[in-house]
GROMACS .gro file of C-alpha atoms in nm:
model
  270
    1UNK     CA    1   2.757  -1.915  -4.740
    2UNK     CA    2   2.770  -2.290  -4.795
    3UNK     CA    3   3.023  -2.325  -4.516
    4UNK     CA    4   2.763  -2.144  -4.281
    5UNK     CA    5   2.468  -2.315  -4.341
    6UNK     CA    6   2.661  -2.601  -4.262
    7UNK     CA    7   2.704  -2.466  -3.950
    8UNK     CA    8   2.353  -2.380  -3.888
    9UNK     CA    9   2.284  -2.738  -3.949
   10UNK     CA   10   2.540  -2.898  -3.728
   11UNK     CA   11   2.413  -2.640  -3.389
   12UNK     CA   12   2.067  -2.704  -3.471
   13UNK     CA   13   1.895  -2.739  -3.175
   14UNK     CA   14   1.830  -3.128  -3.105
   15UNK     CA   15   1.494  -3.206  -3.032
   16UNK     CA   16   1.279  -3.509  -3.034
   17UNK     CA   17   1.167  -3.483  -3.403
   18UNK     CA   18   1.496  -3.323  -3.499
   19UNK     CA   19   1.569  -3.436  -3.884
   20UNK     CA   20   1.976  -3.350  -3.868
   21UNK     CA   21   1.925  -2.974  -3.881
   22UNK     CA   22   1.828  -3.030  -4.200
   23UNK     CA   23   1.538  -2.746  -4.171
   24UNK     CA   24   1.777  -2.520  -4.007
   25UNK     CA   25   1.994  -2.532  -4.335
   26UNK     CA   26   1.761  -2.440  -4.520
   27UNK     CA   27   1.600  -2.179  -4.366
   28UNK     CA   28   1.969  -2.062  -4.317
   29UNK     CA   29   1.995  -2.048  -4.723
   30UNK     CA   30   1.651  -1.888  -4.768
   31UNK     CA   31   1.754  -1.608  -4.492
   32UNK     CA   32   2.059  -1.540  -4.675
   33UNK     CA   33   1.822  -1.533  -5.038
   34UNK     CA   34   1.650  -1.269  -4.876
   35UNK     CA   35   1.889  -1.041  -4.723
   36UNK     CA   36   2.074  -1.036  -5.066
   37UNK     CA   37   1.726  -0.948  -5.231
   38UNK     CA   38   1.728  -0.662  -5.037
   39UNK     CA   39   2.080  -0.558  -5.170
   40UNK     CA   40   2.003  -0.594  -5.543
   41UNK     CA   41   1.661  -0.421  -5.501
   42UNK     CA   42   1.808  -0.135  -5.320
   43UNK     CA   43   2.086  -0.105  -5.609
   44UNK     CA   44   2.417  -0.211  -5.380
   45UNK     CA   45   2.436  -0.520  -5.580
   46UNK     CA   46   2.355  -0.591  -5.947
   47UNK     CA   47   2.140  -0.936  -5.991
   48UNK     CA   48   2.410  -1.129  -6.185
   49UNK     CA   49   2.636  -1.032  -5.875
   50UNK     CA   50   2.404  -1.191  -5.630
   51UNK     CA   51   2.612  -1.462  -5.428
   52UNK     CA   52   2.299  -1.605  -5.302
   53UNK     CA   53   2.198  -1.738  -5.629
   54UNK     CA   54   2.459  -1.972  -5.665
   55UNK     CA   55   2.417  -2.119  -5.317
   56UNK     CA   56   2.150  -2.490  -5.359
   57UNK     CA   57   1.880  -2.515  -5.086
   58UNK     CA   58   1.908  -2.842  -4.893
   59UNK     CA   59   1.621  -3.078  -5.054
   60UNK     CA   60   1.326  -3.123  -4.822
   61UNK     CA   61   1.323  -3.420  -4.625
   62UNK     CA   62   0.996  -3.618  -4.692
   63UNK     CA   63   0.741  -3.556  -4.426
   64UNK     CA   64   0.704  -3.793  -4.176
   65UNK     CA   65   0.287  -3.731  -4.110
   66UNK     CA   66   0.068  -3.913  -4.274
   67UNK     CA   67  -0.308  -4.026  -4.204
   68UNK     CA   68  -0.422  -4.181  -3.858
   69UNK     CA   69  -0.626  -4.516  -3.933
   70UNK     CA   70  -0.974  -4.507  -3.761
   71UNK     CA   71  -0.907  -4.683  -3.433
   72UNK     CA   72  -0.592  -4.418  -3.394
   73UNK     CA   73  -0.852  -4.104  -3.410
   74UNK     CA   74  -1.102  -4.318  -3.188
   75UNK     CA   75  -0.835  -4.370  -2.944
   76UNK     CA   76  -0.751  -3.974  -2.948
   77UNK     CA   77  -1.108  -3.896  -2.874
   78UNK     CA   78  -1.172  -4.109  -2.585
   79UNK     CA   79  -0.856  -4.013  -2.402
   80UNK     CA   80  -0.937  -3.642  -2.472
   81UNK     CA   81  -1.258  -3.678  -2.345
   82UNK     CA   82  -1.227  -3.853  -2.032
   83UNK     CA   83  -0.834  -3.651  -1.951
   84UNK     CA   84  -0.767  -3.291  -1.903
   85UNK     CA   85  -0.894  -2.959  -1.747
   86UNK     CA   86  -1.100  -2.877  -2.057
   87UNK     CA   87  -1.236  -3.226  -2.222
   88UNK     CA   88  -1.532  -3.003  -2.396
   89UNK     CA   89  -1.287  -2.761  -2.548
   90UNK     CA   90  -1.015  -3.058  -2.683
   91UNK     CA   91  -1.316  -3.270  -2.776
   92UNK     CA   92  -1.394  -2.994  -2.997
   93UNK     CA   93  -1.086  -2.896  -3.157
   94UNK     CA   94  -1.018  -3.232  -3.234
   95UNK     CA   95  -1.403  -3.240  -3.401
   96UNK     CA   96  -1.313  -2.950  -3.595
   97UNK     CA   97  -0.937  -3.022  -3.750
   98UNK     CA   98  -1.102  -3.362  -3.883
   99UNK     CA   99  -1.391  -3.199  -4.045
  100UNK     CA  100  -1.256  -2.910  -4.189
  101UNK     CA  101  -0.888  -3.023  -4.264
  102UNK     CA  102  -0.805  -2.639  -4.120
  103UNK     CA  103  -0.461  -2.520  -3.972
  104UNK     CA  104  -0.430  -2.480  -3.614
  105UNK     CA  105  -0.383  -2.108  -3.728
  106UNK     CA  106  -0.724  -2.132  -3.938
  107UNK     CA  107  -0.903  -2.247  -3.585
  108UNK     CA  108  -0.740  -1.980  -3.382
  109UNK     CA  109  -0.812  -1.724  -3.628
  110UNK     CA  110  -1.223  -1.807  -3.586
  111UNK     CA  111  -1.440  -1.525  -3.503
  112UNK     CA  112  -1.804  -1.555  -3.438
  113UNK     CA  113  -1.857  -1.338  -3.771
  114UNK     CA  114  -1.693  -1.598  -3.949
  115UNK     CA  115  -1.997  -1.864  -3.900
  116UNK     CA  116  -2.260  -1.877  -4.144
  117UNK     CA  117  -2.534  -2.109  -3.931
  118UNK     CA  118  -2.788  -2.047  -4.215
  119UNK     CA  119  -2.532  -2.229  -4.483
  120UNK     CA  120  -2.314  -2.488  -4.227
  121UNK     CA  121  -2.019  -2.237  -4.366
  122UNK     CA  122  -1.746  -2.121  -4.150
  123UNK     CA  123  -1.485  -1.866  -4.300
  124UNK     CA  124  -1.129  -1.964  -4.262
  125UNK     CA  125  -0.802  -1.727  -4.240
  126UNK     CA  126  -0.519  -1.929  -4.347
  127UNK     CA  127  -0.143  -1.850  -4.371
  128UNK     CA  128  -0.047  -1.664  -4.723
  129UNK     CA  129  -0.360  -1.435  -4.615
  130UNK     CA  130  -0.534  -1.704  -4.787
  131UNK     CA  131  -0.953  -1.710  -4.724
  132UNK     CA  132  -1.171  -1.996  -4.770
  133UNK     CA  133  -1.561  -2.068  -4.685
  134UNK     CA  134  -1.503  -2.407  -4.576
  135UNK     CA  135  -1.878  -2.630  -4.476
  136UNK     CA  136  -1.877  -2.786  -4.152
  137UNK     CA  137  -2.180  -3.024  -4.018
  138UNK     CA  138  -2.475  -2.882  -3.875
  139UNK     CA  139  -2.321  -3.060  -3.542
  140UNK     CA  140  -2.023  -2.904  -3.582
  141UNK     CA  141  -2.152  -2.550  -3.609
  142UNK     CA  142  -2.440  -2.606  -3.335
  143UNK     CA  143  -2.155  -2.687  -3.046
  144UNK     CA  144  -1.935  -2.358  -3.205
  145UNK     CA  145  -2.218  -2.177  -3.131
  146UNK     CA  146  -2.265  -2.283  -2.828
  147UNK     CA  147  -1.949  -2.292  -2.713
  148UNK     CA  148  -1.899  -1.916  -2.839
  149UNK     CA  149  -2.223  -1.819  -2.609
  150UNK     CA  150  -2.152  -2.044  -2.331
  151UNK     CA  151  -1.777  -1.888  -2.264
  152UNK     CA  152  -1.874  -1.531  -2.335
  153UNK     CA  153  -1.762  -1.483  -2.643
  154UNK     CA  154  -1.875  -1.152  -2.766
  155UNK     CA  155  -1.997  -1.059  -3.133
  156UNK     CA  156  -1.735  -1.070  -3.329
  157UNK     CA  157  -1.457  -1.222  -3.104
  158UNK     CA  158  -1.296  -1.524  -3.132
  159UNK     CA  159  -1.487  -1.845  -3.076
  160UNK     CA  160  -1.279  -2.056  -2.917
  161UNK     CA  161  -1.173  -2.042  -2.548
  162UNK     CA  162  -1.087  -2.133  -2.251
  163UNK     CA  163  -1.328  -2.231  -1.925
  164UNK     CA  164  -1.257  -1.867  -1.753
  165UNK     CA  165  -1.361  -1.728  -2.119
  166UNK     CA  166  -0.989  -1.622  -2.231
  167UNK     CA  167  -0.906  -1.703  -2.593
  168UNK     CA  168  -0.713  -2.008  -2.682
  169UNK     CA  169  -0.332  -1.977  -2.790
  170UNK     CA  170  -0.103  -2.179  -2.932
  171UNK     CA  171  -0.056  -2.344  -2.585
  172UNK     CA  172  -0.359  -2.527  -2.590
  173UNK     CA  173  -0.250  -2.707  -2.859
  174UNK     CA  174   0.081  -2.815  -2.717
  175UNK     CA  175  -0.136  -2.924  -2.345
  176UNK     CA  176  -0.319  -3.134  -2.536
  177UNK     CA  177  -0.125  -3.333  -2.782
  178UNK     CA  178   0.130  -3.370  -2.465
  179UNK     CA  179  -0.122  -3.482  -2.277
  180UNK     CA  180  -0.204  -3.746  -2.535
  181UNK     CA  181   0.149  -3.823  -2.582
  182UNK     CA  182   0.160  -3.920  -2.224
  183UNK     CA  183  -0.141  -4.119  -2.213
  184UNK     CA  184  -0.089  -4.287  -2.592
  185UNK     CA  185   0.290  -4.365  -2.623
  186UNK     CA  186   0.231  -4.359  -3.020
  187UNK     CA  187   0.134  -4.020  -3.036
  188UNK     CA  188   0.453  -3.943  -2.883
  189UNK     CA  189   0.679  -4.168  -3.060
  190UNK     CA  190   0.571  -4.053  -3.380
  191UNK     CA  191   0.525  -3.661  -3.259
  192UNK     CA  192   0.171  -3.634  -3.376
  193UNK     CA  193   0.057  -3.324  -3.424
  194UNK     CA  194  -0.274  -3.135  -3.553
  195UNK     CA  195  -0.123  -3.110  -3.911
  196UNK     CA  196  -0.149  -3.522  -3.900
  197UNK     CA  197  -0.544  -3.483  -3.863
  198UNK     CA  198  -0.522  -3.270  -4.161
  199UNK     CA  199  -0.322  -3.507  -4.359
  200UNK     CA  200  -0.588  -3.799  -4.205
  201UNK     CA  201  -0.903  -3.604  -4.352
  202UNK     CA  202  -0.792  -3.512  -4.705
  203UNK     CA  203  -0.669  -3.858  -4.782
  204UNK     CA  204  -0.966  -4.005  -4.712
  205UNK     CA  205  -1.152  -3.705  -4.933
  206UNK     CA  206  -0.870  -3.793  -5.200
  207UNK     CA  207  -0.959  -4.169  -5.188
  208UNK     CA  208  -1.297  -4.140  -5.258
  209UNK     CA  209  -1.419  -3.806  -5.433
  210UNK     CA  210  -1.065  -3.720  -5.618
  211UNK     CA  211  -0.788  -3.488  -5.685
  212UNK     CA  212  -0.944  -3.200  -5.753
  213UNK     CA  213  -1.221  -3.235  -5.431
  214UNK     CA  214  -0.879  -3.279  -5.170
  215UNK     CA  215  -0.776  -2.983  -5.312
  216UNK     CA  216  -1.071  -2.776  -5.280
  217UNK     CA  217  -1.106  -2.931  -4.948
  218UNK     CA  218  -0.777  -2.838  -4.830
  219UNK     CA  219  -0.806  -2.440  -4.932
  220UNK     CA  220  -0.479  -2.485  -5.142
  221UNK     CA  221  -0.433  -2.215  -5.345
  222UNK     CA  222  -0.337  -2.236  -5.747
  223UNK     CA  223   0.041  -2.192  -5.851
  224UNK     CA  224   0.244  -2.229  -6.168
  225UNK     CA  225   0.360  -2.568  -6.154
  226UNK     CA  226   0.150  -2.741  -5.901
  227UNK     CA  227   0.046  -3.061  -6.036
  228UNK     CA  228   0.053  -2.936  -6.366
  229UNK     CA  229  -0.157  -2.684  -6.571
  230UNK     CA  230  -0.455  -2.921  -6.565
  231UNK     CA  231  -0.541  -2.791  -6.209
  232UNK     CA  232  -0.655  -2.490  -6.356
  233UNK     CA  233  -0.946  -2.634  -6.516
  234UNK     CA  234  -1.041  -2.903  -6.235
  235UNK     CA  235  -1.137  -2.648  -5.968
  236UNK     CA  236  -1.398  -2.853  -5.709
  237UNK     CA  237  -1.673  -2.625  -5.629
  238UNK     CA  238  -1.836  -2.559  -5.277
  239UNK     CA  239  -2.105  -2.797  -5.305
  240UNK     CA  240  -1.875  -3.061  -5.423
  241UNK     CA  241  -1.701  -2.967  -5.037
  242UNK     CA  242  -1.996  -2.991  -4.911
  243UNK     CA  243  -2.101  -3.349  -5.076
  244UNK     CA  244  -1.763  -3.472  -4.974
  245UNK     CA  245  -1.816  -3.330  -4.566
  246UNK     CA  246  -2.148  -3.491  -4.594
  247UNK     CA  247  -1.988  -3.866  -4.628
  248UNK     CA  248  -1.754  -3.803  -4.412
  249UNK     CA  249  -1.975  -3.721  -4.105
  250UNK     CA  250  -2.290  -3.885  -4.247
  251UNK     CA  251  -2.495  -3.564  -4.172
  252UNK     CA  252  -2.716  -3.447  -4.454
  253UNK     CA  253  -2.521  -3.079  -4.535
  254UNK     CA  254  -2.756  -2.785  -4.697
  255UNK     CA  255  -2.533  -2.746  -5.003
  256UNK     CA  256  -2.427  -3.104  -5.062
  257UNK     CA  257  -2.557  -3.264  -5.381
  258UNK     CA  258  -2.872  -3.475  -5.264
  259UNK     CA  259  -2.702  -3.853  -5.349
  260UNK     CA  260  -2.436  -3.748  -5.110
  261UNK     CA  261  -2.308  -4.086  -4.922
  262UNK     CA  262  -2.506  -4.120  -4.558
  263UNK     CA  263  -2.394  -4.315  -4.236
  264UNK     CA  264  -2.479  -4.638  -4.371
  265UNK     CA  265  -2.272  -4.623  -4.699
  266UNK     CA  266  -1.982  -4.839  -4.661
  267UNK     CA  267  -1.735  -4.547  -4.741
  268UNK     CA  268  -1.852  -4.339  -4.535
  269UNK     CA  269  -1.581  -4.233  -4.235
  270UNK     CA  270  -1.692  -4.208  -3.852
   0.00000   0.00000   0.00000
């Protein structure tokens, strides 16, 4: 088993932000975990018999993302705005990863149900089946709206889309940041993705409201062993979300705390 994960290391498919295969060897282990899972579970193997067990995962390389500095996200906006078939559409899904921190599955999994306009809420379907009412700025939600009603989008279909009205895929996402990449060499040097505006947004929340806010932000969930027990009793509510969202965009929110940090304050974030 070691010997083959070797090998699924050394024919990894070489790509531009190709680590060694290092990902491939360790998907290789955990495919082998759960095939042998299936064995002991279906009595062909007992559990102290499981070769699998014995087998190490290759440690996780370090992530290379981290957050964009404010001229980088400036520069992103501008080219996306003036480039493309579609600058409204990229213009927004750029708007929307920085506010809400979401997945590009999260944004792709939007219905028009899932927008609370009364609240500034939108509901977000993450991977693990995870669900999270995550605030956005009254901005924000007014062009989801209108984008919804604008491209045709029925009740209860999925917001974003396309000029002719056709949902977004995946695809869009890899037009766009190539089409960056071709007109910001950086972004493809470094192979910046969506996930970096993710990591971009909840540092900045981490910075200057905490721990336990960045987490709250970020819809992870609670497991043994994360940080320590402690995170069990410094859950961030949705109002401290909110309060957080409201200095970052210097828009008053409906559920943010009143002193919330405005435009003006000098840590707030354009």
């Amino acid at each position: 088993m070691r010997q083959f994960a070797e090998q699924a290391r050394e024919l990894a498919v070489v790509r531009r932000n190709s680590r060694g295969g290092q990902s491939a060897a360790e998907h290789c282990v955990a495919a082998l975990r759960s095939v042998f899972s299936y064995a002991v579970a279906d009595g062909l193997i007992s559990e102290d018999r499981n070769p699998a067990r014995r087998v190490a995962k290759p440690r996780r390389l370090t992530s290379p993302r981290r957050a964009l500095p404010e001229a980088r996200l400036e520069d992103l906006y501008e080219v996306a705005a003036r480039t493309g078939n579609d600058p409204a559409l990229d213009t927004l899904l750029l708007r929307l990863h920085v506010e809400t921190a979401c997945r590009r599955g999260g944004a792709l999994a939007l219905h028009t149900d899932d927008l609370d306009e009364e609240q500034c809420l939108m509901r977000l379907r993450e991977k693990a089946n995870s669900l999270r009412w995550q605030p956005v700025s009254p901005t924000l939600m007014a062009h989801l709206t209108a984008h919804a009603a604008y491209r045709g989008t029925r009740t209860g279909g999925q917001v974003l889309r396309q000029a002719n009205g056709t949902p977004i895929s995946r695809r869009r996402y890899d037009y766009l940041w190539g089409r960056l990449g071709r007109h910001l060499p950086w972004v493809a040097t470094q192979q910046v993705t969506t996930h970096w505006l993710r990591h971009t947004t909840l540092t900045w929340v981490e910075r200057h409201f905490g721990y336990a806010v960045a987490r709250a932000y970020a819809g992870h969930a609670d497991r043994a062993g994360d940080a320590g027990t402690t995170t069990t009793y410094i859950r961030a509510s949705v109002t401290e979300v909110a309060t957080a969202l409201a200095a970052l965009t210097g828009e008053p929110h409906p559920l943010a705390d009143a002193g919330s940090l405005h435009r003006d304050d000098p840590n707030s974030y354009p």
